[in-house]
Short mmCIF file of C-alpha atoms in Angstrom, two decimals:
data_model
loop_
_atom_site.label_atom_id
_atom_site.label_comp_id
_atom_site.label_asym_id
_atom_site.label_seq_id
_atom_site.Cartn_x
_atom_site.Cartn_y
_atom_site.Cartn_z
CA UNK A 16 15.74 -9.97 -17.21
CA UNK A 17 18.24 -11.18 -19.71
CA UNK A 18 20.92 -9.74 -21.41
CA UNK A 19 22.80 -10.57 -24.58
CA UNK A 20 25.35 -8.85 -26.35
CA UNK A 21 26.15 -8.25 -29.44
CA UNK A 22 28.93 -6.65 -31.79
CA UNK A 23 28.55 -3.48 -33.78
CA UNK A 24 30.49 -4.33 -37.04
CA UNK A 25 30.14 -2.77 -40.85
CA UNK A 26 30.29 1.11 -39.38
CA UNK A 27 32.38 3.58 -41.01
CA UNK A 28 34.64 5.99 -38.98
CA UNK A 29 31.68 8.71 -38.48
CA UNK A 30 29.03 5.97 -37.74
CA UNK A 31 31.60 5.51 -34.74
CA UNK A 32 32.16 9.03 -33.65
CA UNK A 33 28.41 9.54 -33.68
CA UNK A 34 27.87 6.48 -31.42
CA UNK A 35 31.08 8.50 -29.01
CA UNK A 36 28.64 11.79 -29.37
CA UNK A 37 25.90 9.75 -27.65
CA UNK A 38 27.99 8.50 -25.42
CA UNK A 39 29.35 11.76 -24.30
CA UNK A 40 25.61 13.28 -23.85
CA UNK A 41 24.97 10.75 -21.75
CA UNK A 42 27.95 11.43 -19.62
CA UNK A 43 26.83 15.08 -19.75
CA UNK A 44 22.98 14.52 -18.75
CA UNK A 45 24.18 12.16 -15.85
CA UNK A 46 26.72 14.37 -14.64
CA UNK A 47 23.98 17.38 -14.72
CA UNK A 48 21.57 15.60 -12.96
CA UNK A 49 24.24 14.68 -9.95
CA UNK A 50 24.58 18.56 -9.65
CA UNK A 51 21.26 19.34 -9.80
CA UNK A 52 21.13 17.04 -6.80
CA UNK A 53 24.11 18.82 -5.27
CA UNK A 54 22.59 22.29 -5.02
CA UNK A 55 19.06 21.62 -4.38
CA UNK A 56 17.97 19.83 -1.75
CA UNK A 57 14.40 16.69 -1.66
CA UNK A 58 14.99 16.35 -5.08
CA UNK A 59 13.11 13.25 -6.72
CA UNK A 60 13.22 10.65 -9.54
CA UNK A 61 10.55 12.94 -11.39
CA UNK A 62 12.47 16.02 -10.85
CA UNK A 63 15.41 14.59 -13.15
CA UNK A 64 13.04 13.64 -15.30
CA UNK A 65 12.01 17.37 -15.80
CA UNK A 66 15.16 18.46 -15.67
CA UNK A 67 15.78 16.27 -19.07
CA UNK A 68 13.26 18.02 -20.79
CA UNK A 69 15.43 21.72 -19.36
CA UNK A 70 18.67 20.73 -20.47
CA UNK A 71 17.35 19.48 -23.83
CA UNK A 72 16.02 23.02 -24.61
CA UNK A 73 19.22 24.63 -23.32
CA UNK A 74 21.46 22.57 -24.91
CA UNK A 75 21.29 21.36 -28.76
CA UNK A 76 23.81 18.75 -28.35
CA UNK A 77 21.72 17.07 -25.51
CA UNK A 78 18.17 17.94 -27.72
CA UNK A 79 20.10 15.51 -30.35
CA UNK A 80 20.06 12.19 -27.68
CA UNK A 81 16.74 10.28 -28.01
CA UNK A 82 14.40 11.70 -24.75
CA UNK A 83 14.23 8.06 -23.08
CA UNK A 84 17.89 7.74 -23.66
CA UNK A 85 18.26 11.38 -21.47
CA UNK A 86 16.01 9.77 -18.93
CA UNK A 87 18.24 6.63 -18.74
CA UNK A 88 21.21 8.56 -17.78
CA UNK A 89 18.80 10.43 -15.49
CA UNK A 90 18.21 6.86 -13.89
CA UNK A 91 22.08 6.33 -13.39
CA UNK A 92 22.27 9.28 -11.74
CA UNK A 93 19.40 8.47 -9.47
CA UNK A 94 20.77 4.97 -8.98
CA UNK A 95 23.97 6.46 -7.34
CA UNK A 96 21.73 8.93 -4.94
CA UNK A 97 19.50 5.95 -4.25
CA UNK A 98 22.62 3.88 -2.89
CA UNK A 99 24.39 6.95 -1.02
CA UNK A 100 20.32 7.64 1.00
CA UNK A 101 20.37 3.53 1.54
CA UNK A 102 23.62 3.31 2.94
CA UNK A 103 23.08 6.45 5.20
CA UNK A 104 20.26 4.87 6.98
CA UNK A 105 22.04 1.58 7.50
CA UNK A 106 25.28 3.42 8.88
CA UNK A 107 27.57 2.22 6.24
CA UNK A 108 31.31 3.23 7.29
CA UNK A 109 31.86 4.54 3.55
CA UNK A 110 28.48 6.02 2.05
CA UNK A 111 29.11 6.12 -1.38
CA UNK A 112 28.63 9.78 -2.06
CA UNK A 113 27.44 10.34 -5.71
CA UNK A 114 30.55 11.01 -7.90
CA UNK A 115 30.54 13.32 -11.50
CA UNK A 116 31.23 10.69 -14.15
CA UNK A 117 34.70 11.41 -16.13
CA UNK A 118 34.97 8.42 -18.66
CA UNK A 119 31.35 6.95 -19.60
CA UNK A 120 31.69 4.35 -22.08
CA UNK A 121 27.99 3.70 -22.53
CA UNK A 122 24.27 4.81 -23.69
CA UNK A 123 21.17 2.98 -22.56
CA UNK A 124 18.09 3.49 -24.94
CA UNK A 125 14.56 2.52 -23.84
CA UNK A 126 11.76 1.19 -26.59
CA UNK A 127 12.93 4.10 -29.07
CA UNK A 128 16.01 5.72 -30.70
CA UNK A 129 16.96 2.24 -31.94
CA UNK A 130 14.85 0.20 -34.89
CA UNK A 131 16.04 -3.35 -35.46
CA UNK A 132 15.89 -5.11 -38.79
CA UNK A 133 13.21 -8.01 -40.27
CA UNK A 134 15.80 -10.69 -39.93
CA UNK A 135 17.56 -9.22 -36.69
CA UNK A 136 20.88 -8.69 -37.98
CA UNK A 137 21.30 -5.47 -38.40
CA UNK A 138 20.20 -2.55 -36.08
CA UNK A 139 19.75 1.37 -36.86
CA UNK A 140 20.02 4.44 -34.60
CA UNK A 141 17.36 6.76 -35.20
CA UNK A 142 18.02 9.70 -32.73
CA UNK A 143 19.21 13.17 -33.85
CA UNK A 144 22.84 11.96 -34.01
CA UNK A 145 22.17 9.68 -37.06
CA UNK A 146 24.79 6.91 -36.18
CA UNK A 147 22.96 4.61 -39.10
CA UNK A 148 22.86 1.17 -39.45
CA UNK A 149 25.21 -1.26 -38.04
CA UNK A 150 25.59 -5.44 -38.48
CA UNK A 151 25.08 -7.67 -35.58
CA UNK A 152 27.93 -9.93 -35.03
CA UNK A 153 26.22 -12.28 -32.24
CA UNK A 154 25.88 -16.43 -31.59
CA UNK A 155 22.83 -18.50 -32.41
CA UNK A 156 21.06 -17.95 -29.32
CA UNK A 157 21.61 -14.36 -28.79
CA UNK A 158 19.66 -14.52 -32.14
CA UNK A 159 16.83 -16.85 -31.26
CA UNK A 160 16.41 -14.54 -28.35
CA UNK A 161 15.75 -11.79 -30.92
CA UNK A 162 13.92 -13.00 -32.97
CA UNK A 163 11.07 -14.08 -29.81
CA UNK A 164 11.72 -11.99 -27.22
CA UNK A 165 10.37 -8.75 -25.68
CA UNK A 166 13.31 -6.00 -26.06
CA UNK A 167 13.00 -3.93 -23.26
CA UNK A 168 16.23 -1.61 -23.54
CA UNK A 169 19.17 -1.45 -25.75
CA UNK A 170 22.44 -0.31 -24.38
CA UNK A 171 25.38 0.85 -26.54
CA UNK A 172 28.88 -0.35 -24.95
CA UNK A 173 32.39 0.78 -26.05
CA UNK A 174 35.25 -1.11 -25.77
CA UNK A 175 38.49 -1.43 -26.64
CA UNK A 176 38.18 -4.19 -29.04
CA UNK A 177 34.83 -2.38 -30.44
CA UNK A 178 31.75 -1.39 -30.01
CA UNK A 179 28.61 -3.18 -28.64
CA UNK A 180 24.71 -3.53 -27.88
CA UNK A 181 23.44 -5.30 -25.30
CA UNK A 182 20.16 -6.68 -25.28
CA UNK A 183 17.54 -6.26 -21.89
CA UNK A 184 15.01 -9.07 -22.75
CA UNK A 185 11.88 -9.17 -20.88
CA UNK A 186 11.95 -12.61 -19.47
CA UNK A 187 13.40 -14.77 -16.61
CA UNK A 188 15.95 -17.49 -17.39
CA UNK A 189 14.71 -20.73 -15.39
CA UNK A 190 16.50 -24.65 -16.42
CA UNK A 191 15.46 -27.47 -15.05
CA UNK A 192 18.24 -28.62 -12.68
CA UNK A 193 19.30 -32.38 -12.30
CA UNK A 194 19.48 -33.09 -8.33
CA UNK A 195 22.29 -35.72 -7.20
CA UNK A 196 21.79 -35.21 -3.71
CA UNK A 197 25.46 -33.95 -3.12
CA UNK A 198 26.41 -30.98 -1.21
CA UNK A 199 29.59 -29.46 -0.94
CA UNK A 200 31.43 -26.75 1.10
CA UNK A 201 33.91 -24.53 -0.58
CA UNK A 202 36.93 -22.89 1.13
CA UNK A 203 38.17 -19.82 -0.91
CA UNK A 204 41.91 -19.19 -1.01
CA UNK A 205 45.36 -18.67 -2.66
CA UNK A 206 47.30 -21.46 -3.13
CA UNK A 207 44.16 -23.23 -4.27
CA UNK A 208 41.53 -21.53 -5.51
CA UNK A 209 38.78 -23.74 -4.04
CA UNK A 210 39.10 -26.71 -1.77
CA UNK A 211 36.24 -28.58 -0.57
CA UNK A 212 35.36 -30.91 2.22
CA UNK A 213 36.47 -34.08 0.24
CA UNK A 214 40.28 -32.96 -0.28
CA UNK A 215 39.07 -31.56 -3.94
CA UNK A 216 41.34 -28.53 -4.98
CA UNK A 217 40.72 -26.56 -7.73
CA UNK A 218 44.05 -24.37 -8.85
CA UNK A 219 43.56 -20.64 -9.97
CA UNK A 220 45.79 -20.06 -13.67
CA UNK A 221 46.72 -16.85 -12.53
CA UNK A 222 45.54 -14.48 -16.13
CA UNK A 223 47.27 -11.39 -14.97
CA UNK A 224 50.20 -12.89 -13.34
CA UNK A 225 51.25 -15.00 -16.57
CA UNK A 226 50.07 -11.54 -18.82
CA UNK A 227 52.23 -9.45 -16.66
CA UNK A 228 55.38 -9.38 -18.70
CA UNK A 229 53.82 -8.15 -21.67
CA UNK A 230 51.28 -5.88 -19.80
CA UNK A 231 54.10 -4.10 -18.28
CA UNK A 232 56.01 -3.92 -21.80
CA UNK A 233 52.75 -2.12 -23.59
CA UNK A 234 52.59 0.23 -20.57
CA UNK A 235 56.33 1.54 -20.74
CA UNK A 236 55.67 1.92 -24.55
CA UNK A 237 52.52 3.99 -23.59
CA UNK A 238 54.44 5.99 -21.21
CA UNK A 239 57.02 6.77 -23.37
CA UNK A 240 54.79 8.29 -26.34
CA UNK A 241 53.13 10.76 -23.84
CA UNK A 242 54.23 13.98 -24.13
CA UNK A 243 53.30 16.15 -21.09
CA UNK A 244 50.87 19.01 -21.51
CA UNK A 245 50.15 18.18 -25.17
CA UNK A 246 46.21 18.38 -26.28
CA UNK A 247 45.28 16.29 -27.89
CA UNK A 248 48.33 13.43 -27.41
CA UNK A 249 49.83 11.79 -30.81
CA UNK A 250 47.63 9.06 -32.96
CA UNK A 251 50.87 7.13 -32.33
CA UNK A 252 49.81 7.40 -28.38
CA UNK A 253 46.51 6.53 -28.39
CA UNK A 254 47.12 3.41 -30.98
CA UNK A 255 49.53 1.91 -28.06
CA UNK A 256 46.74 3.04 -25.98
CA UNK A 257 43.76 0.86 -27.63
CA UNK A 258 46.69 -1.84 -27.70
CA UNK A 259 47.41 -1.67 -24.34
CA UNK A 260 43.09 -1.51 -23.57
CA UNK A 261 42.88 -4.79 -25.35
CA UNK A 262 45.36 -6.81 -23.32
CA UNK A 263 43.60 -5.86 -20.59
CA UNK A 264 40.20 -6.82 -21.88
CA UNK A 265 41.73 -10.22 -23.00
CA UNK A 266 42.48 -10.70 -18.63
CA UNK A 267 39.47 -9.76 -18.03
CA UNK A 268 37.45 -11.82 -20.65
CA UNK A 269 39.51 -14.98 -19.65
CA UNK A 270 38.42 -14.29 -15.70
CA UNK A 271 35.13 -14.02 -16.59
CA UNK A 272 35.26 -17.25 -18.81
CA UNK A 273 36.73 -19.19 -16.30
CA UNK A 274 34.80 -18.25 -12.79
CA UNK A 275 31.66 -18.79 -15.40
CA UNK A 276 32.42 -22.66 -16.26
CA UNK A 277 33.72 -23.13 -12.54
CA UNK A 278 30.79 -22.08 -11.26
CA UNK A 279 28.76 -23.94 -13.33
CA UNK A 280 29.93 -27.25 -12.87
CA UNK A 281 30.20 -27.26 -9.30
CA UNK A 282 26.47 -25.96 -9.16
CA UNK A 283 25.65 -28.82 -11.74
CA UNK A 284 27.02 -31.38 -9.95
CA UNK A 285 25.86 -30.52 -6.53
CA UNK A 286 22.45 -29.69 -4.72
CA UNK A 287 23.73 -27.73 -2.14
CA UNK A 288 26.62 -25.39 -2.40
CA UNK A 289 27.78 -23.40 0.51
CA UNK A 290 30.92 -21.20 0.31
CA UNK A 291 32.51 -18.25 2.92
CA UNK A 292 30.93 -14.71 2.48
CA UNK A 293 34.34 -12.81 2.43
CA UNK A 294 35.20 -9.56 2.85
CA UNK A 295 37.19 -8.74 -0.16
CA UNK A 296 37.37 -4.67 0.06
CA UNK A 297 39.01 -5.27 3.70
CA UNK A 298 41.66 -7.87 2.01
CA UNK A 299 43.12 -6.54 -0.46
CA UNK A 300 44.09 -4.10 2.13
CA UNK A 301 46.76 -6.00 2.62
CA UNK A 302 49.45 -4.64 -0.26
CA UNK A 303 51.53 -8.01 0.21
CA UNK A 304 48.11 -10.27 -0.99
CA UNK A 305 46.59 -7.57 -3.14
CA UNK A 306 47.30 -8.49 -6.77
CA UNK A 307 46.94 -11.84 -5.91
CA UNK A 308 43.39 -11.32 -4.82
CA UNK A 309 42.02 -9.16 -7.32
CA UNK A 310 43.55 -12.00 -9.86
CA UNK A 311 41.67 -14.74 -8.26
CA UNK A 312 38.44 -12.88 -8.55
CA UNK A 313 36.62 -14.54 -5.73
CA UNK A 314 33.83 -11.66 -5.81
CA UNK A 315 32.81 -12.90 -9.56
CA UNK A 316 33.10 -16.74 -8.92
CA UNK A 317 30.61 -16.58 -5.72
CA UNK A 318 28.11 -14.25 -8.05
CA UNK A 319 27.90 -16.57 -10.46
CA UNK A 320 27.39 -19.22 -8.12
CA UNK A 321 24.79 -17.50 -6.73
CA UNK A 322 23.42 -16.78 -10.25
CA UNK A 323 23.35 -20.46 -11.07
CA UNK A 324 21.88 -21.72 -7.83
CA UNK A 325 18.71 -19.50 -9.00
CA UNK A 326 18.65 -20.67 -12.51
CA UNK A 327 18.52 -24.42 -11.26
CA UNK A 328 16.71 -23.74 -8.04
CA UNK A 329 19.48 -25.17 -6.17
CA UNK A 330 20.31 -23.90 -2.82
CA UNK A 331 23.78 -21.91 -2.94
CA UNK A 332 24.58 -20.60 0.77
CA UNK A 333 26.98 -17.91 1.64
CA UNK A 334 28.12 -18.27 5.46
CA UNK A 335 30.41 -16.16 7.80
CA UNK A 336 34.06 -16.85 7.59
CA UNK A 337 35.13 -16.17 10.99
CA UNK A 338 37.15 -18.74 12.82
CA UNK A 339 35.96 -21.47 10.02
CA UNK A 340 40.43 -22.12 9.54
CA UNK A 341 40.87 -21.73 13.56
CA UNK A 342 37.56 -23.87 15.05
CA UNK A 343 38.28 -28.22 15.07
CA UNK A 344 36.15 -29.62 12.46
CA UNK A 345 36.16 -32.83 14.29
CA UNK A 346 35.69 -31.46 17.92
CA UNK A 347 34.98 -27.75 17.82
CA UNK A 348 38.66 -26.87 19.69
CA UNK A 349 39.97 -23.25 18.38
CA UNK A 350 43.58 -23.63 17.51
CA UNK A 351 44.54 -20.51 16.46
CA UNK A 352 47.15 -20.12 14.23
CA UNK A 353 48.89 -17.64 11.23
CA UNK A 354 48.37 -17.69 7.30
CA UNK A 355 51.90 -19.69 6.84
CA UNK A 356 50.61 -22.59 9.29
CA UNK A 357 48.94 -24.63 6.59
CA UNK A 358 47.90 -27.48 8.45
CA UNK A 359 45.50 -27.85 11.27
CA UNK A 360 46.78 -29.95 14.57
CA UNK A 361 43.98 -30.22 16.94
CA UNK A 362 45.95 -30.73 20.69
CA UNK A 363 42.28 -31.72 22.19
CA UNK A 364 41.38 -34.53 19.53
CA UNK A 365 44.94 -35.28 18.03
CA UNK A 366 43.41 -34.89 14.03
CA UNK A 367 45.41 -33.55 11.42
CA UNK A 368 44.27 -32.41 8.33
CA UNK A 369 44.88 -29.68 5.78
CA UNK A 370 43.72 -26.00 6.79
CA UNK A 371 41.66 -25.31 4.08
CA UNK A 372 40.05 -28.90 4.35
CA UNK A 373 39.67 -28.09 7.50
CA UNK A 374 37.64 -24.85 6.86
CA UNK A 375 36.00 -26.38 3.87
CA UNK A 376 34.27 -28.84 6.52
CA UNK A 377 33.43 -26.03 9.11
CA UNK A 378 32.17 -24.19 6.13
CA UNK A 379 29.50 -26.82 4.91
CA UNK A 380 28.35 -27.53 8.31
CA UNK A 381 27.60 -23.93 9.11
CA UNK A 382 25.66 -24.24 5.65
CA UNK A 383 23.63 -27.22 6.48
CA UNK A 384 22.79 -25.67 10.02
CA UNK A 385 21.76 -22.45 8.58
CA UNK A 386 19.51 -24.30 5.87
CA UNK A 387 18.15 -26.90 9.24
CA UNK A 388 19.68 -29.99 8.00
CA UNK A 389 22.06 -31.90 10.11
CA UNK A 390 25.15 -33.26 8.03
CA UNK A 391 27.91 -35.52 9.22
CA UNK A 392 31.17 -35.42 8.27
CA UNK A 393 31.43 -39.76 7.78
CA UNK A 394 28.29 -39.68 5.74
CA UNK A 395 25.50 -38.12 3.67
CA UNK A 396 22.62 -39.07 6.62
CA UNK A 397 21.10 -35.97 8.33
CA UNK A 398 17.86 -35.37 9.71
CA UNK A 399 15.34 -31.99 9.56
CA UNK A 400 15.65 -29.24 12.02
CA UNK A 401 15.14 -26.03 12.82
CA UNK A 402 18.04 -23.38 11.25
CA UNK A 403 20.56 -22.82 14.07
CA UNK A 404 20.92 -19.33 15.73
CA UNK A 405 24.46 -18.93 14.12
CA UNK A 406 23.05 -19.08 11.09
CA UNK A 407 20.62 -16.22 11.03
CA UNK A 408 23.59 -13.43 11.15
CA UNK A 409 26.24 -12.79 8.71
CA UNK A 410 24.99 -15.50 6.29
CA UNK A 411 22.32 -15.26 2.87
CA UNK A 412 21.24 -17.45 0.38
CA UNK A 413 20.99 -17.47 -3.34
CA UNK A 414 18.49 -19.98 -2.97
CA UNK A 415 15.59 -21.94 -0.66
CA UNK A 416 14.93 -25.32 -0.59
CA UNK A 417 11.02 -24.43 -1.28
CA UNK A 418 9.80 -25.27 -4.51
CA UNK A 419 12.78 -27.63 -5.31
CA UNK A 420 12.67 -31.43 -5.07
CA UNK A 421 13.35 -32.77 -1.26
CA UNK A 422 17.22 -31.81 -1.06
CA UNK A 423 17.21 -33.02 2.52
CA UNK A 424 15.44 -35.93 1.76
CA UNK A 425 18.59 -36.82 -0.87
CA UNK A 426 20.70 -36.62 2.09
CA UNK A 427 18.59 -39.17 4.69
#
């Protein structure tokens, strides 16, 4: 599936409030459907589905919201139960018990409730809240995609800059990838963002930290237009509000942006991209390193790495991190040592060598091993094997070397 997105421009005032109606039935429907769930016990996919058709009779508002747009918030809801039964049977520490949605800022319609225009640039809402007809603001090949492929859903996003549609095409996105026959290991961290087996560091520009000043301005000015107990708040309040919402959305637009073109090139330029599977929720645990890792957004980078490596048909390899900082890359010695000792000092082989380069190298041969292909750190020559033991817990890929041109053979 691919999605594109578009803006919603051209609307007038109630076009918009209609469009916040829909949003808020869907909201309502979901939110239903999790209680439903609550009090009645084997309840099924089909059973929210009938339960639609109930609340639609009970309720006028909800009657209004097209019926495959009630059974897409159904699905949300059934998502969420889905997750909590999976990660009861695996004996998840935190199961994810189904929560009652409080600010939904979307509706999902199916094939109907939506009709879009001859030349695809304008789109109309046809369910009972009559939002109309809006422009599509959208690039080139959002609008090639329109105009040839199979919409299969059509889901209306609010923001704080606006509001949006995003397009579910019915088609897989596959490139042809140009092979080089590198491979490279990637070390996640602070002070550099990436750093690979080669000495290659890649520094993070810190969005939120340089935004900060100004974030925390827009949120003291916020603060000091609510008035406590007061409903609804000032239009004075909620414009510093939408201000303060689009700062925000500018940090998280320029993460996005920037993991997106990382990731990219490194997956361009190599065949074989391995990186350390960490585990972010436990991190940021840790109040001192917090902020500083939900800036660096290490989650996003590795998913669109992984994203990439499928596109291409490259193989992108996500492998424990334990002990990759502490083990020798030269000799296998663990010298164990503390997050301010930033180089490694091997007393059984006598190298000495960044940390991170260090890990970047224990990283990438973990890779290779798990994949069956012996690197060496002095050159590209390997040879075929089987995949290693250590390799067949704690790490995934994104990607097999089946179908794809020899990448081990690049490496002989």
């Amino acid at each position: 599936m691919i999605v594109r997105e578009a803006k919603l421009k051209n609307g007038t005032k109630e076009q918009y409030l209609a469009l916040d109606e829909a949003i808020r039935t869907a909201q309502f429907i979901r939110n239903k459907a999790v209680r439903f769930w609550m009090d009645n016990q084997k309840v099924s996919k089909a059973v929210l589905y009938s339960l639609c058709k109930d609340l639609a009779k009970e309720f006028p508002f909800a009657k209004k919201l097209n019926s495959a747009a009630r059974q897409a918030s159904a699905e949300r809801a059934w998502a969420a139960i889905s997750i909590f039964y999976s990660r009861c049977r695996k004996g998840a520490g935190k199961k994810g018990y189904p929560k009652f949605k409080k600010h939904c800022r979307s509706v999902e319609y199916k094939v109907s409730g939506w009709k879009l225009s001859e030349d695809c640039k304008s789109i109309t809402f046809t369910d009972g809240f009559e939002a109309g007809t809006f422009s599509i603001f959208c690039n080139n090949e959002t609008q090639e995609d329109l105009h040839r492929l199979k919409i299969n859903r059509v889901r209306v996003v609010r923001r704080a800059d606006g509001y949006y549609a995003q397009f579910c095409f019915d088609a897989d996105r596959k490139e042809t990838g140009k092979y080089t026959g590198n491979v490279v290991g990637l070390d996640l961290g602070l002070k550099f963002f990436t750093k690979d087996q080669k000495d290659n560091a890649v520094i993070y520009p810190q969005f939120l930290r340089k935004t900060e000043k100004r974030l925390k301005k827009a949120q003291r000015r916020l603060s000091k237009k609510f008035v406590k107990g007061a409903k609804p708040q000032s239009n004075n309040y909620h414009k510093q509000r939408k201000r303060l919402g689009k700062i925000h959305l500018k940090i998280q637009r320029q993460r996005k942006d920037w993991a997106i073109k990382q990731a990219r090139c490194v997956v361009h330029s190599n065949d074989v991209v391995v990186y350390e599977d960490l585990k972010i929720a436990n991190m940021v645990k840790n109040h001192h390193l917090a902020k500083s890792i939900s800036d660096a957004g290490w989650y996003q980078y590795t998913q669109w790495l992984d994203y990439y490596g499928k596109i291409w048909d490259k193989a992108v390899v996500a492998v424990s991190p334990n002990y990759t900082s502490q083990d020798c890359s030269n000799c296998g010695h663990r010298v164990k040592k503390s997050l301010s000792t930033r180089t490694h000092s091997c007393p059984n082989c006598g190298i000495e060598i960044c940390r991170d380069t260090n890990a970047a190298l224990n990283i990438l041969q973990r890779g290779m091993n798990l994949l069956g292909t012996e690197w060496q750190k002095n050159g590209t020559s390997g040879q075929e094997e089987s995949a290693s033991e250590e390799g067949k817990h704690g790490e995934k890929t994104a990607s097999t070397v089946e179908g794809q041109p020899d990448i081990a053979s690049g490496l002989l």
